[in-house]
CSV table of C-alpha atoms in Angstrom, one decimal:
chain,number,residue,atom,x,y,z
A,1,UNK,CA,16.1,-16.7,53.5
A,2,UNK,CA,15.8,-14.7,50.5
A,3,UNK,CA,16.0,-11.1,50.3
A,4,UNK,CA,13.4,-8.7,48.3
A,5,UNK,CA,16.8,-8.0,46.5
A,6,UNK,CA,16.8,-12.0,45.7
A,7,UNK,CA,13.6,-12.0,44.4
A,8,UNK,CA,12.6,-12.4,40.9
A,9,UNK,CA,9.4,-10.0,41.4
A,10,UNK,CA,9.0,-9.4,37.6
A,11,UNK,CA,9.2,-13.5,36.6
A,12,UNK,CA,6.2,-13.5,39.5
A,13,UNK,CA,4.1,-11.3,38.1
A,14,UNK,CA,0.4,-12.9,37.0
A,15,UNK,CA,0.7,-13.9,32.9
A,16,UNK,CA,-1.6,-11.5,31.7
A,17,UNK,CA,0.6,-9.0,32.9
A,18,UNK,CA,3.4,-10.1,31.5
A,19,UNK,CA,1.6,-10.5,28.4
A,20,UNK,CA,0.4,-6.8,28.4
A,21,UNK,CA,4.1,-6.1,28.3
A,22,UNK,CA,5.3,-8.1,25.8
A,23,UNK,CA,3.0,-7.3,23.3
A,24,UNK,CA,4.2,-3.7,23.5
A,25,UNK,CA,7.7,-4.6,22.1
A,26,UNK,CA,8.3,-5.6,19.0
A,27,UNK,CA,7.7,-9.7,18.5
A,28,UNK,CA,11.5,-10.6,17.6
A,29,UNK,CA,12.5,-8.8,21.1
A,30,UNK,CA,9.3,-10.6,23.1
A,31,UNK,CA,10.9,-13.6,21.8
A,32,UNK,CA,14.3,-13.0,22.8
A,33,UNK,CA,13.1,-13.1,26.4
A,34,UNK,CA,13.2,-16.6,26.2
A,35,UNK,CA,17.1,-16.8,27.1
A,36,UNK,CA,16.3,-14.7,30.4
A,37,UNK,CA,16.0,-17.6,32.4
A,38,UNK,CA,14.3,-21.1,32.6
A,39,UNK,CA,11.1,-19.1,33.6
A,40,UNK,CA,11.0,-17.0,30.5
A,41,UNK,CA,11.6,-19.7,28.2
A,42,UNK,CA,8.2,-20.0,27.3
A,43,UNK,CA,6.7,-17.0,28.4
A,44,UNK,CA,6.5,-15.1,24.8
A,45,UNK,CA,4.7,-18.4,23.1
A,46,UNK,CA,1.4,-17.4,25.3
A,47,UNK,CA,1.0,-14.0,23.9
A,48,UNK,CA,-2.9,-13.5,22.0
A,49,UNK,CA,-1.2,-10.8,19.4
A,50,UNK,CA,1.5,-11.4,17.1
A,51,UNK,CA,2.8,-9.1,14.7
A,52,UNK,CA,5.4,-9.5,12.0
A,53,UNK,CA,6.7,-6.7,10.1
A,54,UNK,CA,10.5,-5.2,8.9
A,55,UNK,CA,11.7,-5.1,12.3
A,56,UNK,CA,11.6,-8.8,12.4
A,57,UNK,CA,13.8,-8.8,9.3
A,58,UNK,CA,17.7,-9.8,9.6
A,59,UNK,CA,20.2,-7.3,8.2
A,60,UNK,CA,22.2,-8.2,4.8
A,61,UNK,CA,21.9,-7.6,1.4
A,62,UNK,CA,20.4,-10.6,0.0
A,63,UNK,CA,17.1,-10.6,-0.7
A,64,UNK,CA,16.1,-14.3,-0.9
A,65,UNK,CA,18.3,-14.8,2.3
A,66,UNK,CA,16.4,-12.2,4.2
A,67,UNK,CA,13.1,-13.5,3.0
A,68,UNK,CA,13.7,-16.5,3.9
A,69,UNK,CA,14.7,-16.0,7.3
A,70,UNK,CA,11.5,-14.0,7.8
A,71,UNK,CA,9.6,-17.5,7.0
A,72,UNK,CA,11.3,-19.5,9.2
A,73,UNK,CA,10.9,-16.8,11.8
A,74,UNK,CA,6.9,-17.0,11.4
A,75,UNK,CA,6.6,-20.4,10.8
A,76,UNK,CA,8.7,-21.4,14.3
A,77,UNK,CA,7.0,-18.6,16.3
A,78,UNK,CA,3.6,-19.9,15.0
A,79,UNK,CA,4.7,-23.7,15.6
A,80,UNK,CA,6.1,-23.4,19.3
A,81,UNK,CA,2.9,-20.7,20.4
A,82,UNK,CA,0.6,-22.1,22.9
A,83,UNK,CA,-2.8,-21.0,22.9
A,84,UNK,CA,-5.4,-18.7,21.0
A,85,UNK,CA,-4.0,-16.0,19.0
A,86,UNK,CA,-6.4,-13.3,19.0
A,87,UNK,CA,-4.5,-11.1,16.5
A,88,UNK,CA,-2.2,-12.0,13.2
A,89,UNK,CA,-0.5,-8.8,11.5
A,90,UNK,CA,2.0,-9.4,8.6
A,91,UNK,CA,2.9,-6.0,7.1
A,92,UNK,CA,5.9,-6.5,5.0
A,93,UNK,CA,8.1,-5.4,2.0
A,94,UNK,CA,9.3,-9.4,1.5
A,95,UNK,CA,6.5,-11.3,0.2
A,96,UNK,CA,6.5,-15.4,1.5
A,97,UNK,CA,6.0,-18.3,-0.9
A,98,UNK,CA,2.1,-19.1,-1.3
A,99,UNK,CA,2.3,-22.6,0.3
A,100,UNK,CA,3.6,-21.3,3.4
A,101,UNK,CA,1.3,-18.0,3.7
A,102,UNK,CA,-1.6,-20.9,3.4
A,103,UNK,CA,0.1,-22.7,5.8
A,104,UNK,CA,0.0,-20.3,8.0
A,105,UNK,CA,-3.7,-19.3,7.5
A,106,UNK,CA,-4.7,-22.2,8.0
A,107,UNK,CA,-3.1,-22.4,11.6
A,108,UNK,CA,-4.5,-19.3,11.9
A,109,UNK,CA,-8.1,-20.6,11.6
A,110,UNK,CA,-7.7,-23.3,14.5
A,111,UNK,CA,-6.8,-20.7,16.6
A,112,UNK,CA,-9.6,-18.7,17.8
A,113,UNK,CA,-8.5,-15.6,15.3
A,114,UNK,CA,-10.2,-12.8,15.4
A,115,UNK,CA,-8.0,-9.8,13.9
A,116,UNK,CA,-6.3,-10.7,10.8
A,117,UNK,CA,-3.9,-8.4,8.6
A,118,UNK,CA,-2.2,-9.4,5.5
A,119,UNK,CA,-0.3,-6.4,3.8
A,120,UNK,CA,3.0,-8.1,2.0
A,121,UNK,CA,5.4,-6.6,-0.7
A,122,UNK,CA,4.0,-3.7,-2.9
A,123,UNK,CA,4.4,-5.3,-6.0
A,124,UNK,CA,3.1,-8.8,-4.9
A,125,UNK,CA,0.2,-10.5,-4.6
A,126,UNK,CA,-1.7,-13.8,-2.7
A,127,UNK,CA,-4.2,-15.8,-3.2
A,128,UNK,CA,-6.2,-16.0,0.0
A,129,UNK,CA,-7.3,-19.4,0.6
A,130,UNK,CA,-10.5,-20.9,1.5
A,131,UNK,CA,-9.5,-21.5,5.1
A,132,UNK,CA,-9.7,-17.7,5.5
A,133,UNK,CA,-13.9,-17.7,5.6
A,134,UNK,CA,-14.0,-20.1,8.0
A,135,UNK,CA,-12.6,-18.0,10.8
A,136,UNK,CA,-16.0,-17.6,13.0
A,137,UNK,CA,-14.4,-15.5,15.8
A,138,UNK,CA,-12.7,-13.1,13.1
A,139,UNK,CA,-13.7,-9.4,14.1
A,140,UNK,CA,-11.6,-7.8,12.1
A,141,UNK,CA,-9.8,-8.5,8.3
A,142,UNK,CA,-7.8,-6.1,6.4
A,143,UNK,CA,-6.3,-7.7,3.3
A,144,UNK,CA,-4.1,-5.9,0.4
A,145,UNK,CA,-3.3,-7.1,-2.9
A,146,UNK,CA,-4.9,-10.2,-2.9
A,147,UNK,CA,-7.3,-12.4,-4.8
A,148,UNK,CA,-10.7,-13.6,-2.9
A,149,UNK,CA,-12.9,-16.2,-4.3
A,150,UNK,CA,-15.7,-17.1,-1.4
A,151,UNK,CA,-16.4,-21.2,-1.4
A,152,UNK,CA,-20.3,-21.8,-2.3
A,153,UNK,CA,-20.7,-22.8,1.3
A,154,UNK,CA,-19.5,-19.4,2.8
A,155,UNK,CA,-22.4,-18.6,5.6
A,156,UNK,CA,-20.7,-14.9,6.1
A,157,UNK,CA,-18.4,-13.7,9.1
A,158,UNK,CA,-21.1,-13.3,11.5
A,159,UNK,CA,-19.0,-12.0,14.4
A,160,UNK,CA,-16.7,-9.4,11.9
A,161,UNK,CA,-17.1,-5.7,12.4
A,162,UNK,CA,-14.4,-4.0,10.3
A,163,UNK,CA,-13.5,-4.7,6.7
A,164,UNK,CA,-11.2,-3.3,4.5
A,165,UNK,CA,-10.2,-4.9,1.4
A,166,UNK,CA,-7.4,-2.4,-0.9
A,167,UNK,CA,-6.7,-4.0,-4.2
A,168,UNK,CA,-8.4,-6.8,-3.8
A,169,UNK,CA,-9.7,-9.1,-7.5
A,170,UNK,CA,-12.9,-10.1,-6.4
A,171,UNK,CA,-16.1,-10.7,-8.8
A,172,UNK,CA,-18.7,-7.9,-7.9
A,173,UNK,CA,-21.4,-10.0,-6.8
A,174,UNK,CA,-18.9,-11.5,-4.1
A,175,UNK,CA,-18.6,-9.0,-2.6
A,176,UNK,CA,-22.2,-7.3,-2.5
A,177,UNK,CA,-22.4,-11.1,-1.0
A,178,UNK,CA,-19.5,-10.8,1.5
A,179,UNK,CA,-20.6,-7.2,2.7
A,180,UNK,CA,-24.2,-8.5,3.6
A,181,UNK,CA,-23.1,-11.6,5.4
A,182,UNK,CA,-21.4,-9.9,8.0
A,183,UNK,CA,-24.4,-8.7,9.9
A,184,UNK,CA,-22.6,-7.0,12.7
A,185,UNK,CA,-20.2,-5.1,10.1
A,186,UNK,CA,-19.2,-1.8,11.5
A,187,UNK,CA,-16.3,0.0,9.0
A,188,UNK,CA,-15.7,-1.3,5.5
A,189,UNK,CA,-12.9,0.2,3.6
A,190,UNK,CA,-12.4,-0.6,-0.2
A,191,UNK,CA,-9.8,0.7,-2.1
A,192,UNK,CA,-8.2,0.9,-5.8
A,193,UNK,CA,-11.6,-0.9,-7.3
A,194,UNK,CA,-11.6,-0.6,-11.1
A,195,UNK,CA,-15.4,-0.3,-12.8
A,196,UNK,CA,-17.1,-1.6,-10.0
A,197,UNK,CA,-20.8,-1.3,-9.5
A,198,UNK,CA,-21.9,-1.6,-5.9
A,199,UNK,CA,-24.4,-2.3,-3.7
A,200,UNK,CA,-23.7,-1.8,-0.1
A,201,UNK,CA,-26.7,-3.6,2.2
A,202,UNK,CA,-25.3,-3.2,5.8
A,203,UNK,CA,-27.4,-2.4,8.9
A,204,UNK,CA,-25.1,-1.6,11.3
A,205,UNK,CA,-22.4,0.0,9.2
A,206,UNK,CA,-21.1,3.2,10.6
A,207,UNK,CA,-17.9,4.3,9.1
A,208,UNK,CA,-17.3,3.8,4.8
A,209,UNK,CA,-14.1,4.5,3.2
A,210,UNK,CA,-14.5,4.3,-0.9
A,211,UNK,CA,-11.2,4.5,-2.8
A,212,UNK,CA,-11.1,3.5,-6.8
A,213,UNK,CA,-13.0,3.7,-10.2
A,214,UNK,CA,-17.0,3.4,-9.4
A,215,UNK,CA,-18.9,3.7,-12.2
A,216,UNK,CA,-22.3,3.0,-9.6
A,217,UNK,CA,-23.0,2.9,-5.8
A,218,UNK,CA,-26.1,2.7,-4.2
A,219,UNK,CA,-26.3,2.9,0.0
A,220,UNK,CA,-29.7,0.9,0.7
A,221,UNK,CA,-30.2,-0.5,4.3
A,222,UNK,CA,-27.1,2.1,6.0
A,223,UNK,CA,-29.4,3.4,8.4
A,224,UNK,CA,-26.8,4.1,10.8
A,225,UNK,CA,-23.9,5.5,8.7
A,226,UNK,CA,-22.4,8.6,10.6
A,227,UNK,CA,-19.0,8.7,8.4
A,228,UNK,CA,-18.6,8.8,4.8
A,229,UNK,CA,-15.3,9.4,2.2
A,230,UNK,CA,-15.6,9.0,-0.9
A,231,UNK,CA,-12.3,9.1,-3.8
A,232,UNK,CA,-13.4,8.7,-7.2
A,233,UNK,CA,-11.6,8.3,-10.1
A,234,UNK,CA,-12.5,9.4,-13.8
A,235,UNK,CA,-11.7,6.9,-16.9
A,236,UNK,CA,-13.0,7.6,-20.7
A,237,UNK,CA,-15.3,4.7,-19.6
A,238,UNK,CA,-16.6,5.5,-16.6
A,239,UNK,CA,-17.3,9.6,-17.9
A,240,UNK,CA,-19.3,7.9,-20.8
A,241,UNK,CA,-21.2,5.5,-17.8
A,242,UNK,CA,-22.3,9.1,-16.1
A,243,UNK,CA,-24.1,10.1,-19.4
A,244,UNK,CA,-25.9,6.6,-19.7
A,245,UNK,CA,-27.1,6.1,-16.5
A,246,UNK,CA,-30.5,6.7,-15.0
A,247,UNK,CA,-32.0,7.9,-12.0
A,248,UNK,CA,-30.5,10.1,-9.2
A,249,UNK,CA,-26.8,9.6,-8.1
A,250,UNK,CA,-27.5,11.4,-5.1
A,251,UNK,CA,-30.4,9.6,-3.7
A,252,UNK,CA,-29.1,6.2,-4.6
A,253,UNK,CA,-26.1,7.2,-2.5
A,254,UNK,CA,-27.1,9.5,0.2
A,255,UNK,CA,-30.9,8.5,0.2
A,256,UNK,CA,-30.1,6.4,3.1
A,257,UNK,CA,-28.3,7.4,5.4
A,258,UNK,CA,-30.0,10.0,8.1
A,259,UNK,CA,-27.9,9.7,10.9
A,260,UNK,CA,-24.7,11.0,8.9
A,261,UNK,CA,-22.4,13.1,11.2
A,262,UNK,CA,-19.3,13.6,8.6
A,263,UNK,CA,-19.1,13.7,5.2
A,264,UNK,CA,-15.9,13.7,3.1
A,265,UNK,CA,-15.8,14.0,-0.9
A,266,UNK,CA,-12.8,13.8,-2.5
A,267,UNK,CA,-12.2,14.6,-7.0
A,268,UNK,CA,-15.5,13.6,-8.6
A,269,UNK,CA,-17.6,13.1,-6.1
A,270,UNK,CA,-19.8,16.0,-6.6
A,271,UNK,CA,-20.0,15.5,-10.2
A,272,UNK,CA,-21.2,11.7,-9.6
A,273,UNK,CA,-24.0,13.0,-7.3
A,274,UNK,CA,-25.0,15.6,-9.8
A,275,UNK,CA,-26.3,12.9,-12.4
A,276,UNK,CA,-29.9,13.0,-12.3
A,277,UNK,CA,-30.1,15.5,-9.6
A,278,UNK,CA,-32.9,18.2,-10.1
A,279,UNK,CA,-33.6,21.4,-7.6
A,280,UNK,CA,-37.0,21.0,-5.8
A,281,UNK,CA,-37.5,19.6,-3.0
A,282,UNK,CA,-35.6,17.7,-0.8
A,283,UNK,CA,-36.5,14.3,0.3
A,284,UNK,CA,-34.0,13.5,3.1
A,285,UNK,CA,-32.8,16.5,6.4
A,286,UNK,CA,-29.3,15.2,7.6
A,287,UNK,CA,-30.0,16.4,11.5
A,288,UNK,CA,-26.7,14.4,12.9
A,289,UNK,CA,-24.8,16.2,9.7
A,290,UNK,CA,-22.1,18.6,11.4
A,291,UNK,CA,-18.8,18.2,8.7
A,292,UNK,CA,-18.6,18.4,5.2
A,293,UNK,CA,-15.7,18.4,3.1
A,294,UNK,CA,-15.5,18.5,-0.6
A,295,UNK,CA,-12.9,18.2,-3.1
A,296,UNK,CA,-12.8,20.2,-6.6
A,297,UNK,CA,-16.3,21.3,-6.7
A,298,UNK,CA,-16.4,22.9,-10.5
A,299,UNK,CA,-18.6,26.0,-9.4
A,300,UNK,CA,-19.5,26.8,-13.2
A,301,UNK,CA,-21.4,23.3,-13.8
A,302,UNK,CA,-24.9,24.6,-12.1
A,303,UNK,CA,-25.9,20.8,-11.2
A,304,UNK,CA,-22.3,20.6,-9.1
A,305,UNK,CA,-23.6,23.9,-7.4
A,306,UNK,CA,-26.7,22.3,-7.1
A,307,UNK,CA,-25.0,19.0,-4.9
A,308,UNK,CA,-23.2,21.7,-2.5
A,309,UNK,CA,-26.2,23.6,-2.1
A,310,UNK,CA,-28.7,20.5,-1.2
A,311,UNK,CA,-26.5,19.4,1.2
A,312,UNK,CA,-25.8,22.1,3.0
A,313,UNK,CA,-29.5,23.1,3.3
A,314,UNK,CA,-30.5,19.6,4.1
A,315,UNK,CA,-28.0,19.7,7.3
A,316,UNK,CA,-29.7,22.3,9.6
A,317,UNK,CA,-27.0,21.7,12.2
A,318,UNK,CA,-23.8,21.8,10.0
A,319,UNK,CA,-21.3,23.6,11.8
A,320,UNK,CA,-17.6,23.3,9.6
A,321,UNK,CA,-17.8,23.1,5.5
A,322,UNK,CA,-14.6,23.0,3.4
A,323,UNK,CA,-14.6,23.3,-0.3
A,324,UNK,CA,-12.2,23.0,-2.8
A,325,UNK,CA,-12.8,24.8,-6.2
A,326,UNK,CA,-11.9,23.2,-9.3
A,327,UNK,CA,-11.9,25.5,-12.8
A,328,UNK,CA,-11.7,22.5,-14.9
A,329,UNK,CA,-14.8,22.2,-16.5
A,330,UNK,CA,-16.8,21.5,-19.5
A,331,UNK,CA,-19.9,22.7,-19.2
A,332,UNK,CA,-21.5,25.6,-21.3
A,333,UNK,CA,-24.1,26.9,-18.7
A,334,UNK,CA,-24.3,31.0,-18.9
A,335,UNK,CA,-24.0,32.8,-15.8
A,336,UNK,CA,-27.0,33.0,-14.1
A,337,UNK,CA,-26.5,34.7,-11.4
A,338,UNK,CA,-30.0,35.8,-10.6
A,339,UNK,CA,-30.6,32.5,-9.7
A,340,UNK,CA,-28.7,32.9,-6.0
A,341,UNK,CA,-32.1,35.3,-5.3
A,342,UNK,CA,-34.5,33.7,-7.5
A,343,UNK,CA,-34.5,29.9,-6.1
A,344,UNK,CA,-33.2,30.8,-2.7
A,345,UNK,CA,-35.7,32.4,-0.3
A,346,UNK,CA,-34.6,35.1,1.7
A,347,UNK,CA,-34.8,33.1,4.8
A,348,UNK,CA,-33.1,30.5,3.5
A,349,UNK,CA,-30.3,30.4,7.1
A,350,UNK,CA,-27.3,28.4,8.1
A,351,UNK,CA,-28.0,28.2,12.0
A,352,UNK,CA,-25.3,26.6,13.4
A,353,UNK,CA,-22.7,27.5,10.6
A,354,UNK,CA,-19.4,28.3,12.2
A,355,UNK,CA,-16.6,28.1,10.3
A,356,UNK,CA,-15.9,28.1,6.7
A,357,UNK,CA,-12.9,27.3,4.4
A,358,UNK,CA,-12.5,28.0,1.0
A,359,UNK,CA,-9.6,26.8,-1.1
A,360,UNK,CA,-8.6,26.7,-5.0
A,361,UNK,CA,-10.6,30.2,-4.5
A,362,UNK,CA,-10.5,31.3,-8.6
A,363,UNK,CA,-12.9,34.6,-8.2
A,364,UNK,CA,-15.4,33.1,-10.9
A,365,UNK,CA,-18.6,34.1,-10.4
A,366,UNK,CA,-20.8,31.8,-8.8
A,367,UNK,CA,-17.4,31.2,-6.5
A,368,UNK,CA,-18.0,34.8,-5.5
A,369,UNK,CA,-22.2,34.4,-5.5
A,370,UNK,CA,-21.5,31.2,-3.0
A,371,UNK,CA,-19.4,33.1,-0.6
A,372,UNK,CA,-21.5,36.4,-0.2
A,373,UNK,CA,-24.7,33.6,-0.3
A,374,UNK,CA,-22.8,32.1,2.9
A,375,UNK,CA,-21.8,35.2,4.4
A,376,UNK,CA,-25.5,36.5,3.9
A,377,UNK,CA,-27.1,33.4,5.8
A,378,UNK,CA,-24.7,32.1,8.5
A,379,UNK,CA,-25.8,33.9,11.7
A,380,UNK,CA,-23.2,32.1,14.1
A,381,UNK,CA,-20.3,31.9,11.4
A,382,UNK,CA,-17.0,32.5,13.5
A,383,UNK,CA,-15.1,32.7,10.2
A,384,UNK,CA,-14.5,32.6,6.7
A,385,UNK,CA,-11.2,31.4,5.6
A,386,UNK,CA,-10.4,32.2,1.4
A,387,UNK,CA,-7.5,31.1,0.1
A,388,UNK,CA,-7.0,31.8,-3.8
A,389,UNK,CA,-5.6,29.6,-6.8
A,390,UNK,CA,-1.8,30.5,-7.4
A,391,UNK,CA,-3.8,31.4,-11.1
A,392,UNK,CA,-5.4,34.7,-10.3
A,393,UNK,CA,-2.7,36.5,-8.7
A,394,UNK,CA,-3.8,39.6,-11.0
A,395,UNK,CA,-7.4,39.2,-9.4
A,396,UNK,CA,-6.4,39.4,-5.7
A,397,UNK,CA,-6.9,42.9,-4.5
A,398,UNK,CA,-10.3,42.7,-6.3
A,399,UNK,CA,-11.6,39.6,-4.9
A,400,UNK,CA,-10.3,41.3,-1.5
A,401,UNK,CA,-12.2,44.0,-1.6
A,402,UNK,CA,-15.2,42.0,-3.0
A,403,UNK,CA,-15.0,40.1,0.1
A,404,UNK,CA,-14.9,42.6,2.9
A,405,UNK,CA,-17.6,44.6,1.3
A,406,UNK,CA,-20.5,41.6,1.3
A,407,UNK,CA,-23.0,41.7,4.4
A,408,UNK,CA,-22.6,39.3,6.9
A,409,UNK,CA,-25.6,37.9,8.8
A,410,UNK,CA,-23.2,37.2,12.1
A,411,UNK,CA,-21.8,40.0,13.5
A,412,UNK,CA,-19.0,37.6,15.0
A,413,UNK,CA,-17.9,36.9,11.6
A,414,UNK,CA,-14.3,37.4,10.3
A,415,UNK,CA,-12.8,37.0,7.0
A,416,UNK,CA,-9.5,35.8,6.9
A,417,UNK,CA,-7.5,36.1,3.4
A,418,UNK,CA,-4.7,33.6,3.0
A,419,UNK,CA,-2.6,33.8,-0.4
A,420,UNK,CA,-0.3,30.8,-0.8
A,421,UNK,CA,3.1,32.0,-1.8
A,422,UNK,CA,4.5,31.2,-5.4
């Protein structure tokens, strides 16, 4: 009679418990389990998630040894599995020969696939091949360094919710194309674009991640976008786009999008929403709109000043805003600081304003207008962190005493002066 100390009770437990363990190791150990007994032999090949990355990679010092022990690793886990494989997640330094990445895709595409990563060798890329838009279970796709060309009979991933494509050569109309065929899409990240006009159409996107040179994009049909960050990048060719193009940047981009709930713009971005932007009235109130962050703001361009200022008076529930000041500019706008009393009312209020933070602080003047603007029209503001450019060191005790002396609507409110050392 056997014994409970006889008993295998870990070989007995149901598969997908055994599978919810071995997908928490890494692949090369699930595999290993095979020489446990004649029970585990075949136990790993059922897993849904396989993922290949360095730790699956044989010491030495020979490259093209080590690479190619990573392919036959791959290619016999793939061949020996048994079942649907759910999720597919190369991330490595070695790159594999095309014909056996398409090899693999293609397996791939018979088997019920629905997350697939592909993120090999930093100097490499891949040509993804057709078989890849025929995956009609795929949920989710993240690709890096690759070429895309969609066949003329691509009818869209109808089931996929995130995308992210980073430095990926695809022609622009593609992927306005791609993007709008995936009805159910949720995230979309793109990244290192060069010159790329855009057109996003996507009704149930929430979450956007832009990355690259943009010389155009236009949100239309992003009516429940809660998430937005934006990194642009400025080339001789793009700065002369700006002073071409027609219409407003900031209602092409943020015209759509009235359930926003976080917004994060990185170098650029406020000077790409200040093309065609006039003061008057505002079109669009951002009620869900609680974050904003932005990146080198040049406070002494008066239509970058004007971006900030739309945005925070259009989101009548903000509660955080960071800013970082940039004194790079070109423009050759006087000071007009009348203007902070002239074109704002009096009751112009920041209701839910808690918490500010200020960085790249340079004491220029409408820096200093902004602040005291804030400080005079945030009721519930908790607190006002400054912290100044390493440039003005010579300026600090004034802008100090500036900044304790300004009224301050909330009687809560502190001011919290941080200088970063040298």
């Amino acid at each position: 009679m056997d014994t409970d100390l006889d008993r295998d009770l870990l070989s007995d437990l149901p598969q997908s418990i055994i599978e919810s363990i071995l997908v928490k190791v890494p692949l090369v150990d699930a595999v290993r389990t095979s020489i446990l007994s004649r029970k585990w032999r075949y136990k790993w090949a059922a897993i849904t998630e396989l993922v290949f990355n360095d730790t699956c990679l044989t010491s030495g010092h020979d490259k093209s040894i080590i690479s190619c022990n990573l392919v036959n690793f791959i290619t016999r886990c793939l061949f020996l599995h048994d079942g649907p494989i759910h999720k597919f997640e190369l991330n490595t330094s070695y790159s594999p020969a095309s014909p056996d990445l398409d090899q693999w895709l293609l397996f791939l595409s018979r088997k019920d696939i629905k997350e697939l990563i592909i993120d090999i060798g930093e100097d490499d890329w891949f040509r993804a091949p057709s078989c890849v838009f025929f995956c009609p279970k795929l949920t989710h796709l993240v690709l890096v360094r690759c070429e895309l060309n969609p066949p003329p009979n691509f009818k869209g991933f109808l089931c996929l919710k995130h995308l992210s494509l980073q430095q990926v050569i695809i022609p622009p109309h593609d992927i306005e194309v791609l993007i709008s065929s995936c009805p159910l899409l949720e995230s979309l990240t793109l990244s290192y674009f060069d010159s790329l006009e855009l057109t996003i159409r996507a009704p149930n996107l929430k979450y956007l991640n832009l990355e690259g040179e943009f010389k155009d994009i236009r949100l239309e049909n992003t009516p429940h976008l809660i998430g937005i960050s934006v990194a642009m990048y400025m080339t001789d060719d793009i700065a002369e786009h700006f002073e071409q193009c027609s219409g407003c940047n900031f209602d092409k981009f943020l015209g759509c999008v009235p359930c926003l709930e976080r917004l994060i713009g990185h170098i650029y971005f406020t000077k790409y929403l200040s093309i065609g932007n006039e003061q008057g009235n505002f079109p669009v109130t951002y009620q869900n709109l609680k974050f904003i962050e932005l990146y080198q703001v040049s406070f002494e361009d008066m239509k970058e000043l004007l971006v900030v200022l739309r945005l925070i008076v259009s989101s009548p529930n903000l509660e955080e805003l960071q800013i970082s000041s940039s004194s790079i500019t070109t423009t050759t706008d006087i000071y007009d600081l009348e203007f902070w009393e002239r074109d704002w009312p009096a009751d112009c209020t920041f209701g839910k304003l808690k918490m500010v933070h200020m960085t790249d602080f340079s004491s220029l003047p409408h820096e200093i207008a902004f602040i005291k603007f804030l400080l005079g029209h945030s009721p519930v503001l908790e607190q006002m962190i400054v912290a100044p450019t390493i440039y003005v060191t010579d300026k600090v005790v004034k802008m100090l005493i500036d900044l304790l002396t300004f009224r301050r609507a909330s009687p809560l409110a502190t001011v919290k002066f941080i200088q970063e050392p040298l």
